[in-house]
Coordinates of C-alpha atoms and ligand atoms in Angstrom, one line a residue:
Chain A
M272 CA 25.8 -5.9 -17.1
G273 CA 23.5 -3.3 -15.8
V274 CA 19.2 -2.9 -16.2
G275 CA 18.1 0.1 -18.2
I276 CA 14.6 1.2 -18.0
R277 CA 12.3 2.2 -21.1
T278 CA 8.8 3.6 -21.7
H279 CA 6.8 4.0 -24.6
E280 CA 3.9 6.5 -25.0
L281 CA 2.7 6.1 -21.4
R282 CA -0.9 7.0 -20.3
K283 CA -2.6 6.4 -17.7
V284 CA -6.3 8.1 -17.0
F285 CA -7.0 7.4 -13.6
T286 CA -11.3 7.1 -13.2
T287 CA -11.7 7.0 -9.3
P288 CA -10.7 10.2 -7.4
P289 CA -7.1 10.3 -5.8
P290 CA -7.1 8.9 -2.5
L291 CA -7.0 11.6 0.2
A292 CA -3.1 10.6 1.0
A293 CA -2.2 11.3 -2.5
A294 CA -1.7 14.9 -2.3
G295 CA -3.3 15.9 -5.6
A296 CA -4.9 18.3 -4.0
R297 CA -7.5 18.6 -7.0
F298 CA -10.3 16.6 -5.4
A299 CA -10.6 17.5 -1.5
G300 CA -12.6 15.5 1.1
G301 CA -14.9 12.8 -0.1
G302 CA -13.2 10.0 2.0
G303 CA -14.7 8.2 4.8
G304 CA -18.2 8.4 5.5
G305 CA -20.8 5.8 6.2
L306 CA -22.0 3.3 4.5
F307 CA -25.0 4.2 3.2
K308 CA -23.7 7.7 2.1
K309 CA -22.2 6.4 -1.2
K310 CA -25.2 6.1 -3.4
K311 CA -26.5 9.9 -2.6
D312 CA -23.5 11.9 -3.2
A313 CA -22.3 10.1 -6.0
K314 CA -20.5 11.9 -8.1
P315 CA -19.5 11.2 -12.0
N316 CA -16.3 9.2 -11.8
P317 CA -13.7 11.7 -12.8
N318 CA -11.3 11.0 -15.5
I319 CA -8.0 12.4 -14.4
V320 CA -5.3 12.6 -17.2
A321 CA -2.0 11.9 -14.8
L322 CA 0.1 11.1 -18.0
D323 CA -0.1 11.7 -21.5
G324 CA 2.0 9.9 -23.6
V325 CA 5.7 9.6 -21.6
S326 CA 8.4 8.0 -23.5
L327 CA 11.5 7.9 -21.7
E328 CA 14.6 5.8 -21.9
V329 CA 16.9 5.2 -19.2
A330 CA 20.6 4.1 -19.8
P331 CA 22.1 1.2 -17.4
G332 CA 23.9 2.7 -14.9
E333 CA 22.4 6.3 -15.4
I334 CA 21.1 8.3 -12.6
F335 CA 18.4 9.7 -14.4
G336 CA 15.9 12.5 -12.6
L337 CA 12.2 13.4 -12.8
L338 CA 11.7 16.8 -12.2
G339 CA 8.1 18.4 -11.9
P340 CA 6.0 19.9 -9.9
N341 CA 3.0 18.5 -7.5
G342 CA 1.1 16.1 -9.6
A343 CA 3.2 16.5 -12.8
G344 CA 2.9 12.4 -12.6
K345 CA 6.3 11.4 -11.6
S346 CA 5.0 8.9 -9.1
T347 CA 2.2 7.7 -11.5
T348 CA 5.4 6.9 -13.7
V349 CA 7.3 5.4 -11.3
G350 CA 4.2 3.5 -9.9
I351 CA 4.0 1.6 -13.6
L352 CA 7.5 0.6 -13.6
T353 CA 7.3 -0.9 -10.3
T354 CA 3.9 -2.9 -11.2
R355 CA 1.9 -0.6 -8.7
V356 CA -0.2 1.1 -11.2
R357 CA -1.9 -0.3 -14.4
P358 CA -1.1 1.6 -17.8
T359 CA -4.3 2.7 -19.4
S360 CA -1.9 2.6 -22.5
G361 CA 1.7 2.7 -23.8
E362 CA 4.7 0.1 -22.5
A363 CA 7.2 0.3 -19.4
Y364 CA 10.0 -1.9 -19.3
I365 CA 12.4 -2.7 -16.8
G366 CA 15.3 -4.2 -18.9
P367 CA 14.2 -6.6 -20.9
Y368 CA 10.8 -7.5 -18.9
D369 CA 7.4 -5.5 -19.6
A370 CA 6.3 -4.1 -16.3
W371 CA 3.0 -5.3 -16.1
K372 CA 3.0 -8.3 -18.1
Q373 CA 5.8 -9.9 -16.7
Q374 CA 5.7 -8.5 -13.0
V375 CA 7.8 -11.2 -11.2
D376 CA 10.7 -10.7 -13.3
A377 CA 10.5 -7.0 -13.1
K378 CA 10.2 -7.0 -9.3
R379 CA 13.4 -9.0 -9.1
L380 CA 15.2 -6.4 -10.4
I381 CA 13.9 -3.5 -8.9
G382 CA 14.1 -1.9 -5.1
V383 CA 11.5 1.0 -4.6
V384 CA 11.3 4.1 -2.4
Q385 CA 7.7 5.4 -2.3
Q386 CA 7.2 9.1 -1.8
R387 CA 5.1 8.3 1.3
P388 CA 6.9 6.0 4.0
N389 CA 5.2 2.6 4.0
L390 CA 6.9 0.6 6.6
D391 CA 5.4 -2.5 8.1
F392 CA 4.3 -1.5 11.8
S393 CA 4.1 -4.7 12.8
L394 CA 7.6 -5.2 12.8
T395 CA 11.2 -3.8 14.4
A396 CA 13.4 -1.8 11.6
R397 CA 15.5 -5.0 12.1
E398 CA 12.8 -7.1 11.2
I399 CA 11.6 -5.0 8.4
L400 CA 15.2 -5.4 6.7
L401 CA 15.4 -9.3 7.6
F402 CA 11.9 -10.2 6.2
H403 CA 12.3 -8.0 3.0
A404 CA 15.5 -10.0 2.3
A405 CA 13.7 -13.4 2.9
Y406 CA 11.2 -12.4 0.1
Y407 CA 14.1 -12.2 -2.1
G408 CA 15.4 -15.6 -1.0
I409 CA 18.2 -14.1 0.6
S410 CA 20.3 -16.8 3.2
G411 CA 19.8 -16.5 6.7
A412 CA 23.4 -15.5 7.4
E413 CA 23.7 -13.1 4.7
R414 CA 20.3 -11.1 5.5
H415 CA 21.9 -10.9 9.1
E416 CA 24.8 -9.4 8.1
R417 CA 23.6 -6.7 5.3
A418 CA 21.0 -5.9 7.6
N419 CA 23.6 -4.9 10.2
R420 CA 25.5 -3.0 7.8
L421 CA 22.8 -1.2 5.9
L422 CA 21.6 -0.4 9.6
D423 CA 24.9 0.9 10.2
Q424 CA 25.5 2.9 7.2
F425 CA 22.0 5.2 8.0
Q426 CA 22.9 5.2 11.2
L427 CA 19.8 3.6 12.6
T428 CA 21.7 0.9 14.9
P429 CA 20.6 2.1 17.8
R430 CA 17.0 2.1 17.2
A431 CA 17.4 -1.1 15.5
D432 CA 15.1 -3.4 17.7
D433 CA 12.3 -0.9 18.1
M434 CA 8.8 -0.8 16.5
T435 CA 8.9 1.6 13.8
R436 CA 5.6 3.3 14.5
G437 CA 7.4 5.9 16.8
F438 CA 9.9 6.9 14.4
S439 CA 10.6 10.3 13.1
G440 CA 9.9 10.9 9.1
G441 CA 13.3 11.2 8.5
M442 CA 14.0 8.1 10.4
M443 CA 11.3 6.0 8.4
Q444 CA 12.6 7.8 5.2
R445 CA 16.5 6.1 6.1
L446 CA 15.0 2.8 6.6
S447 CA 12.7 2.7 3.5
V448 CA 16.1 3.2 1.6
A449 CA 17.8 0.9 3.4
R450 CA 15.1 -1.8 3.3
A451 CA 15.2 -1.1 -0.7
L452 CA 19.0 -1.6 -0.9
M453 CA 18.5 -4.8 1.0
H454 CA 18.1 -7.1 -2.0
D455 CA 20.6 -5.6 -3.9
P456 CA 18.9 -4.1 -7.0
Q457 CA 19.9 -3.4 -10.4
V458 CA 17.4 -0.5 -10.6
L459 CA 16.6 1.7 -7.7
F460 CA 13.8 3.9 -7.8
L461 CA 13.4 7.3 -5.3
D462 CA 10.3 8.7 -5.3
E463 CA 10.9 12.3 -3.9
P464 CA 13.5 10.7 -1.5
S465 CA 14.8 13.7 0.3
T466 CA 11.6 15.4 1.0
G467 CA 11.0 16.7 4.7
L468 CA 14.7 15.2 5.0
D469 CA 17.2 17.9 7.1
P470 CA 20.3 18.9 5.3
Q471 CA 22.8 16.7 7.1
T472 CA 20.8 13.5 6.3
R473 CA 20.0 14.6 2.9
L474 CA 23.8 14.7 2.2
L475 CA 24.3 11.5 3.8
L476 CA 21.3 9.9 1.5
W477 CA 22.8 11.4 -1.9
G478 CA 26.1 10.2 -1.0
I479 CA 25.0 6.7 -0.3
V480 CA 23.1 6.7 -3.9
R481 CA 26.4 8.0 -5.6
E482 CA 27.9 5.0 -4.4
Y483 CA 25.3 2.8 -4.9
N484 CA 25.3 3.9 -8.9
E485 CA 29.0 3.9 -8.9
S486 CA 28.8 0.2 -8.4
G487 CA 26.9 -0.1 -11.6
K488 CA 23.2 0.2 -11.2
T489 CA 20.7 2.4 -12.3
I490 CA 18.9 4.7 -10.6
L491 CA 15.4 6.7 -11.3
L492 CA 15.0 9.7 -9.1
T493 CA 11.6 12.0 -9.0
T494 CA 12.1 15.5 -7.5
H495 CA 10.6 19.1 -7.5
N496 CA 13.6 20.1 -5.9
M497 CA 16.3 21.8 -8.8
E498 CA 19.0 21.8 -6.5
E499 CA 18.8 17.5 -6.1
A500 CA 18.1 17.0 -9.8
D501 CA 21.1 19.4 -10.6
T502 CA 23.8 18.2 -8.6
M503 CA 22.7 14.1 -8.6
C504 CA 21.2 13.6 -12.0
H505 CA 23.4 12.3 -15.4
R506 CA 20.0 13.4 -17.1
V507 CA 16.3 14.9 -16.1
A508 CA 13.5 15.0 -17.8
I509 CA 11.2 18.1 -16.8
V510 CA 7.3 16.6 -16.3
D511 CA 4.5 18.9 -16.0
H512 CA 0.7 17.6 -16.9
G513 CA 1.9 14.2 -17.4
K514 CA 4.1 15.3 -20.5
V515 CA 7.8 15.5 -21.1
I516 CA 8.6 19.2 -21.6
A517 CA 12.3 18.9 -21.8
L518 CA 15.2 16.4 -21.5
G519 CA 18.9 16.5 -21.3
T520 CA 21.6 16.7 -19.0
P521 CA 21.6 19.2 -16.2
A522 CA 23.9 21.3 -18.2
E523 CA 22.4 20.8 -21.9
L524 CA 19.3 22.1 -20.3
K525 CA 20.3 25.2 -18.4
A526 CA 22.0 26.0 -21.7
S527 CA 18.6 26.1 -23.4
I528 CA 17.1 28.6 -21.3
P529 CA 17.2 31.8 -23.7
G530 CA 20.2 34.1 -22.1
G531 CA 20.9 31.7 -19.4
Y532 CA 20.3 34.5 -16.6
L533 CA 17.4 35.8 -15.4
V534 CA 16.8 39.1 -14.0
Q535 CA 13.3 39.8 -12.4
L536 CA 12.3 43.3 -11.8
K537 CA 9.5 44.7 -10.2
L538 CA 8.3 48.4 -10.9
S539 CA 5.8 50.9 -10.1
A540 CA 4.6 50.9 -13.9
V541 CA 6.0 49.4 -16.9
P542 CA 5.2 51.7 -19.9
E543 CA 6.1 50.0 -23.5
S544 CA 9.0 52.0 -24.1
L545 CA 11.0 50.5 -21.1
I546 CA 9.8 47.2 -22.2
E547 CA 11.7 48.5 -25.5
K548 CA 14.7 50.0 -24.2
L549 CA 15.1 46.6 -21.8
K550 CA 15.1 44.7 -25.4
S551 CA 17.5 46.9 -26.6
L552 CA 19.7 46.1 -24.3
S553 CA 23.1 44.2 -25.4
G554 CA 22.9 40.4 -24.4
V555 CA 19.4 40.3 -23.6
T556 CA 17.2 37.8 -25.2
E557 CA 13.7 38.0 -24.1
V558 CA 11.7 40.1 -22.4
R559 CA 8.2 39.3 -20.5
A560 CA 6.0 42.0 -18.7
T561 CA 3.3 40.6 -16.5
G562 CA 1.7 43.6 -14.2
N563 CA 4.5 45.7 -12.9
S564 CA 6.8 42.8 -13.0
V565 CA 9.5 41.9 -16.0
D566 CA 11.2 39.0 -16.5
I567 CA 14.4 39.6 -18.5
Y568 CA 16.1 36.7 -20.1
A569 CA 19.9 37.4 -20.5
G570 CA 23.8 36.3 -21.4
R571 CA 24.9 38.2 -18.3
G572 CA 23.4 39.1 -15.1
G573 CA 25.0 41.6 -12.4
S574 CA 26.3 44.1 -15.4
L575 CA 23.0 44.5 -16.9
I576 CA 21.5 46.2 -13.3
G577 CA 23.1 49.1 -14.1
E578 CA 21.4 49.9 -17.4
V579 CA 18.4 48.6 -16.3
A580 CA 18.3 50.9 -13.2
A581 CA 19.3 53.9 -16.0
A582 CA 16.4 52.5 -18.5
A583 CA 13.8 52.4 -15.8
A584 CA 15.0 56.2 -14.1
E585 CA 15.1 57.5 -17.9
N586 CA 11.3 56.0 -18.5
S587 CA 10.1 58.0 -15.2
A588 CA 9.3 54.0 -13.5
D589 CA 10.9 53.6 -9.9
L590 CA 12.5 50.3 -9.3
H591 CA 10.8 48.3 -6.5
D592 CA 12.8 44.9 -6.7
V593 CA 15.7 43.2 -8.4
H594 CA 16.5 39.4 -8.2
I595 CA 18.9 38.0 -10.2
A596 CA 18.8 34.2 -10.6
E597 CA 21.7 32.3 -12.4
P598 CA 21.1 29.9 -15.3
S599 CA 19.0 26.9 -13.4
L600 CA 16.6 24.2 -14.4
E601 CA 14.0 26.4 -12.3
N602 CA 14.3 29.3 -14.8
L603 CA 13.8 26.7 -17.4
F604 CA 10.6 25.4 -15.8
L605 CA 9.5 29.4 -15.5
H606 CA 10.3 29.3 -19.1
H607 CA 8.3 26.6 -20.6
T608 CA 5.2 26.7 -18.1
G609 CA 5.2 30.6 -16.8
R610 CA 5.1 28.6 -13.2
S611 CA 7.6 28.4 -10.6
L612 CA 8.4 24.6 -9.5
R613 CA 8.1 25.4 -5.6
Q614 CA 4.5 26.2 -5.6
Chain B
M174 CA 4.6 -19.8 -8.1
N175 CA 7.9 -18.9 -5.8
W176 CA 7.8 -21.0 -2.6
T177 CA 10.4 -19.3 -1.1
T178 CA 9.0 -16.1 -1.4
F179 CA 5.6 -17.6 -0.4
R180 CA 7.0 -19.0 2.7
A181 CA 8.6 -15.8 3.7
L182 CA 5.6 -13.8 3.4
F183 CA 3.9 -16.8 5.9
A184 CA 6.7 -16.3 7.9
R185 CA 6.1 -12.8 8.5
D186 CA 2.3 -13.1 9.1
L187 CA 3.4 -16.1 11.9
H188 CA 5.6 -13.6 13.4
V189 CA 3.1 -11.1 13.8
A190 CA 0.3 -13.1 14.8
R191 CA 2.6 -14.8 17.7
R192 CA 3.5 -11.2 18.6
N193 CA -0.4 -10.4 19.0
L194 CA -1.0 -14.3 20.3
L195 CA -2.3 -12.6 23.6
T196 CA -4.8 -10.3 22.0
T197 CA -6.1 -12.3 19.4
I198 CA -6.7 -14.9 21.8
L199 CA -8.6 -12.5 24.1
Q200 CA -10.5 -11.0 21.2
T201 CA -11.8 -14.0 19.7
M202 CA -12.1 -16.6 22.6
L203 CA -13.7 -14.8 25.4
Q204 CA -16.8 -14.3 23.7
P205 CA -17.6 -17.9 22.9
L206 CA -15.8 -18.7 26.4
L207 CA -18.3 -16.9 28.6
F208 CA -21.4 -18.0 26.5
V209 CA -20.5 -21.5 27.1
F210 CA -20.0 -20.6 31.2
V211 CA -23.6 -18.9 31.2
F212 CA -25.5 -21.4 29.4
G213 CA -23.3 -24.7 29.5
Q214 CA -23.1 -24.1 33.6
V215 CA -25.1 -21.7 34.8
M216 CA -28.2 -22.5 32.8
T217 CA -28.1 -26.1 33.2
R218 CA -27.1 -26.3 36.8
S219 CA -29.9 -24.0 37.6
G220 CA -32.2 -26.3 35.8
M221 CA -33.3 -23.7 33.6
M222 CA -31.8 -25.5 30.6
P223 CA -31.6 -29.7 30.1
T224 CA -28.3 -30.9 30.6
S225 CA -27.9 -32.6 27.2
Y226 CA -27.5 -28.6 25.8
R227 CA -24.2 -29.1 26.6
G228 CA -23.5 -31.4 24.0
M229 CA -25.5 -29.7 21.5
L230 CA -23.6 -26.1 22.3
L231 CA -19.8 -27.2 21.9
P232 CA -19.9 -28.0 18.1
G233 CA -21.4 -24.4 17.9
I234 CA -19.2 -22.7 20.1
M235 CA -16.7 -24.2 18.0
A236 CA -18.0 -22.8 14.6
I237 CA -18.2 -19.4 15.8
A238 CA -14.7 -19.1 17.1
M239 CA -13.3 -20.5 14.4
T240 CA -15.5 -18.0 11.9
M241 CA -14.3 -15.1 13.7
T242 CA -11.1 -15.6 14.2
G243 CA -10.5 -16.6 10.6
M244 CA -12.7 -13.7 9.1
M245 CA -11.0 -11.2 11.7
G246 CA -7.6 -12.8 11.4
V247 CA -7.6 -11.8 7.8
A248 CA -9.9 -8.8 7.3
M249 CA -8.4 -6.6 10.2
P250 CA -4.6 -6.7 9.5
L251 CA -5.7 -5.8 5.8
L252 CA -7.8 -3.1 6.6
A253 CA -4.9 -1.4 8.7
E254 CA -2.1 -2.7 5.9
F255 CA -4.2 -1.0 2.9
Q256 CA -4.7 2.5 4.6
F257 CA -3.3 5.3 4.1
T258 CA 0.0 3.9 5.2
R259 CA 0.1 1.5 2.7
E260 CA 2.2 -1.0 4.9
I261 CA 1.4 -4.1 2.5
E262 CA 3.4 -2.4 -0.2
D263 CA 6.8 -3.8 0.4
R264 CA 5.3 -7.4 0.3
L265 CA 3.3 -6.3 -3.0
L266 CA 6.6 -5.7 -4.2
A267 CA 7.6 -8.9 -3.5
P268 CA 8.8 -11.2 -6.5
I269 CA 5.9 -13.3 -6.5
R270 CA 2.8 -12.9 -8.6
S271 CA 0.3 -10.5 -5.9
E272 CA -2.4 -12.9 -5.8
W273 CA -0.1 -14.9 -3.8
L274 CA 0.0 -12.5 -1.5
A275 CA -3.8 -12.9 -1.3
V276 CA -3.8 -16.6 -1.2
E277 CA -0.6 -16.8 1.5
K278 CA -2.8 -14.4 3.8
M279 CA -6.0 -17.1 3.4
V280 CA -4.0 -20.0 4.1
A281 CA -3.1 -18.0 7.4
G282 CA -6.3 -16.9 8.1
A283 CA -7.6 -20.9 7.8
I284 CA -4.8 -22.3 10.1
Q285 CA -5.6 -19.6 12.7
A286 CA -9.5 -20.5 12.4
L287 CA -8.7 -24.0 13.0
I288 CA -6.3 -23.6 16.0
S289 CA -8.7 -21.6 17.5
G290 CA -11.2 -24.0 16.8
A291 CA -9.3 -26.4 18.7
I292 CA -8.4 -23.9 21.8
V293 CA -11.8 -23.2 22.3
A294 CA -13.3 -26.7 22.4
L295 CA -10.4 -27.6 25.3
P296 CA -11.6 -25.0 28.1
A297 CA -15.3 -25.7 26.5
R298 CA -14.9 -29.1 27.6
L299 CA -13.5 -28.5 30.4
L300 CA -16.5 -26.1 31.2
L301 CA -19.0 -28.2 30.3
G302 CA -17.5 -31.5 31.5
S303 CA -16.9 -35.2 29.6
D304 CA -20.2 -36.5 29.4
L305 CA -21.4 -34.5 26.6
G306 CA -21.9 -37.5 24.7
L307 CA -19.6 -36.6 21.2
S308 CA -19.3 -39.1 18.7
T309 CA -16.2 -40.1 17.2
E310 CA -17.4 -42.0 14.6
H311 CA -17.4 -39.6 11.8
L312 CA -14.1 -37.8 12.4
G313 CA -13.0 -37.8 8.8
L314 CA -16.2 -36.0 7.9
F315 CA -15.5 -33.5 10.6
A316 CA -12.2 -32.8 9.7
T317 CA -13.3 -32.1 6.2
I318 CA -16.1 -29.9 7.1
A319 CA -13.7 -27.9 9.6
V320 CA -11.5 -27.3 6.9
L321 CA -14.2 -26.1 4.8
V322 CA -15.4 -23.8 7.7
A323 CA -12.0 -22.5 8.0
I324 CA -11.4 -21.5 4.2
F325 CA -14.9 -19.8 4.4
A326 CA -13.9 -17.6 7.3
A327 CA -10.5 -16.8 5.8
A328 CA -11.8 -16.0 2.4
G329 CA -14.9 -14.2 3.7
G330 CA -12.1 -12.3 5.9
M331 CA -10.4 -11.1 2.6
T332 CA -13.8 -10.4 0.7
L333 CA -14.5 -8.1 3.8
G334 CA -11.0 -6.5 4.6
C335 CA -10.8 -5.8 1.0
S336 CA -14.7 -4.1 0.5
V337 CA -15.5 -2.0 3.4
G338 CA -13.3 1.0 4.8
Q339 CA -11.7 1.2 8.4
T340 CA -14.3 3.7 9.6
Q341 CA -17.0 1.0 8.6
I342 CA -16.1 -2.2 10.4
G343 CA -17.8 -1.2 13.7
L344 CA -21.1 -1.0 11.6
I345 CA -20.5 -4.0 9.9
F346 CA -19.7 -6.0 13.0
S347 CA -23.1 -4.6 15.0
L348 CA -25.0 -4.9 11.8
V349 CA -23.8 -8.0 9.7
L350 CA -22.0 -10.3 12.2
A351 CA -24.5 -10.1 15.6
P352 CA -27.2 -11.4 13.6
M353 CA -25.2 -13.6 11.9
I354 CA -23.9 -15.5 14.8
M355 CA -27.5 -15.1 16.4
F356 CA -29.0 -16.7 13.4
G357 CA -25.9 -19.0 12.8
C358 CA -27.6 -21.8 14.5
A359 CA -24.6 -22.0 16.4
Y360 CA -26.7 -22.0 20.2
Y361 CA -29.6 -24.1 18.7
P362 CA -30.4 -26.9 15.8
W363 CA -31.4 -25.7 12.7
A364 CA -34.2 -28.2 12.9
S365 CA -35.5 -26.3 16.2
L366 CA -36.5 -23.2 13.8
A367 CA -39.4 -25.0 12.3
S368 CA -42.0 -22.8 14.4
F369 CA -40.6 -20.2 12.7
P370 CA -41.1 -21.5 9.0
I371 CA -40.3 -17.9 7.2
L372 CA -37.4 -17.4 9.8
Q373 CA -35.9 -21.1 8.9
K374 CA -35.9 -20.5 5.0
L375 CA -34.3 -17.0 5.6
V376 CA -31.2 -18.3 7.9
L377 CA -30.0 -20.8 5.1
I378 CA -28.5 -17.8 3.3
N379 CA -26.1 -17.2 6.3
P380 CA -23.1 -19.5 6.1
L381 CA -22.5 -19.8 9.6
V382 CA -25.7 -22.3 9.8
Y383 CA -24.0 -24.8 7.4
A384 CA -20.9 -24.7 9.9
S385 CA -22.6 -25.0 13.1
E386 CA -24.8 -27.9 11.5
G387 CA -22.3 -29.4 9.8
L388 CA -19.8 -29.5 12.7
R389 CA -23.0 -30.6 14.9
G390 CA -24.1 -33.2 12.6
T391 CA -20.7 -34.8 12.7
L392 CA -19.6 -34.3 16.0
A393 CA -22.8 -34.9 18.0
P394 CA -24.7 -36.7 15.7
Q395 CA -28.0 -37.4 18.2
Y396 CA -29.1 -33.9 17.8
P397 CA -31.3 -33.3 14.3
H398 CA -29.0 -31.8 12.1
I399 CA -29.2 -30.9 8.2
S400 CA -27.3 -33.5 5.7
P401 CA -23.4 -33.7 5.8
T402 CA -23.4 -34.4 2.2
I403 CA -26.1 -31.1 1.5
I404 CA -23.4 -29.4 4.2
I405 CA -20.0 -29.7 2.5
A406 CA -21.8 -29.1 -1.0
V407 CA -23.0 -25.8 0.1
L408 CA -19.8 -25.0 1.9
V409 CA -17.9 -25.8 -1.2
V410 CA -19.7 -23.1 -3.5
V411 CA -19.3 -20.9 -1.0
D412 CA -15.9 -21.3 -0.6
A413 CA -15.2 -20.9 -4.3
I414 CA -17.6 -17.9 -4.9
L415 CA -15.7 -16.1 -1.4
I416 CA -12.1 -17.0 -2.5
V417 CA -12.6 -15.7 -6.2
T418 CA -14.5 -12.9 -5.0
G419 CA -11.6 -12.0 -2.1
L420 CA -8.8 -12.3 -4.8
N421 CA -10.5 -10.0 -7.1
R422 CA -11.4 -7.4 -4.2
F423 CA -7.7 -8.0 -3.3
Q424 CA -6.2 -7.0 -6.7
S425 CA -8.5 -4.2 -7.2
K426 CA -6.8 -2.7 -3.8
A427 CA -3.5 -3.8 -4.3
V428 CA -3.2 -2.2 -7.9
S429 CA -4.3 1.0 -8.9
Ligands
LIG810 N1 -4.7 6.3 -7.1 C1 -4.8 7.7 -7.8 N2 -6.1 7.5 -8.0 C2 -6.6 8.7 -8.7 N3 -6.2 9.6 -9.1 C3 -4.9 9.8 -8.7 C4 -3.9 8.9 -8.1 N4 -2.6 8.8 -8.0 C5 -2.7 10.1 -8.3 N5 -4.0 10.6 -8.8 C6 -3.6 11.9 -10.0 O1 -2.8 12.1 -11.1 C7 -2.0 12.9 -11.4 C8 -0.6 12.8 -11.0 O2 0.1 12.2 -9.8 P1 1.4 11.9 -9.4 O3 1.7 11.1 -10.6 O4 1.1 11.5 -8.0 O5 2.1 13.0 -9.3 P2 3.1 13.9 -8.8 O6 3.9 12.5 -7.8 O7 4.3 14.4 -9.8 O8 3.2 14.7 -8.0 C9 -2.7 14.3 -9.9 O9 -3.6 14.8 -10.3 C10 -3.3 13.0 -9.1 O10 -4.1 13.5 -8.1
LIG811 MG1 4.7 12.3 -6.2

């Protein structure tokens, strides 16, 4: 039982600019416009490399996370696996089925919550669930029973018979997840499911996802929130610029950061002698200086501060700010890319 | 192909169409009916038009109602559903090849077109009177042409809805559909364009001409009309082209 996911050397090159909605931010503006505008300001077709050889293997029954900043290629990976994006090259499998060549078989196995709510605005919340189940051939009585249960579980019963156009973002998101669960899919895709959810709803969602996973279902979750990846996922792939840059359990990944702890300093000046001194402190594995900031990767955190302050004073540099970060996926990302996930 | 899913997709469209029934009827029926009243009643009773004009008018009005209802019935929802809210996404994920979703939409649109042709015929007949001199001799041919017109409307709507943006649809209406209706031979037989030889050739690229002439030629054959055989041949070709184009456009919108 259980269905896994596999991709092999997936590449995707977009040759049209992203729609305004896909918040890629690299190509702003340019949508809409009149009929005759096209020719005049025709730009050469862009070549956006969204995925650059992504190979993943997700075991049946696993909660697998794709962690990466905006534009990393998470949604494109999900898009290919869910038959919505045509891969430029490479293969994607849902269980035994090729997601592109055996679309119908693949679609039968998956439930998808896309990044942006895409509810059917012509229907009420309940109708959205009922019609969704009907597409999968679930019988009438069973449909109603499941819809009632999910509406209740996601606290949507009071609004069940309203049109969804006026729903808040959080409600739409909950309904999208409920819809994806209606046909009891073997593999559940959640593309940044908790963006825009209040903390309480996020906990509700995490609980439901865990419970669903415990019934043997495979879950692929994308996020740019390392806390979510850390607490929810059995394994995590960190992606950036369409490539997997690290892969493992959250614990393994965190252990792979040199030192584990990250101590960030801001100083009035960073003389070379200070850097040498910091490098020589016990437990320090790596020191990176950029301008007046210094990042120290070390095996200990708080106990280092006294020695750091002394070293700064010795080299007549004023210490303006000290921040200690415990071992985290955020630090790992920073270590690999020199950028923060949050930006 | 999976009938259960196809039926469920169809049921969804039927459900939504029923919910929007009144607005749909007003949107597509009002204009032809007003036209029937003004030209069929005001103009003929005041003697500015011969009363025989009324029998000529009915098939043309049906052609317009069918074409507009089918086209708009497919194009407008598609435009909204493919917008950035991507309402159609859930149906694209349904366990059926996504081309079948396009086929389903065209079938639904064609049925809507046929219904609107029937609906508009009733009040139009009441407004125009019963002495229209309509013939029931060619009902088989009439039905065939009506079905081909309905398919033309639905496939045209699919092509249109997947080719233009929401911001352009208003422009399309005034720039394409208005002349298409006026030069669609709905309000006059094609033969009456004889005194404008260039225009008479030019309007032949307008599929609505074949719709009007075909329905008129089988329902009111006493007026001059293009031969139904030619009509059917042209409509079959037009339908085939629009179906293929519509499906292609749909696929390129559905998959990125
Ligand atoms: N439909 C599209 N057309 C063109 N470019 C796209 C499209 N969707 C995404 N992109 C681009 O591909 C890259 C990866 O995007 P995406 O997979 O959405 O990243 P993520 O989900 O990790 O934020 C971005 O540069 C984005 O602009
Ligand atoms: Mg994304």
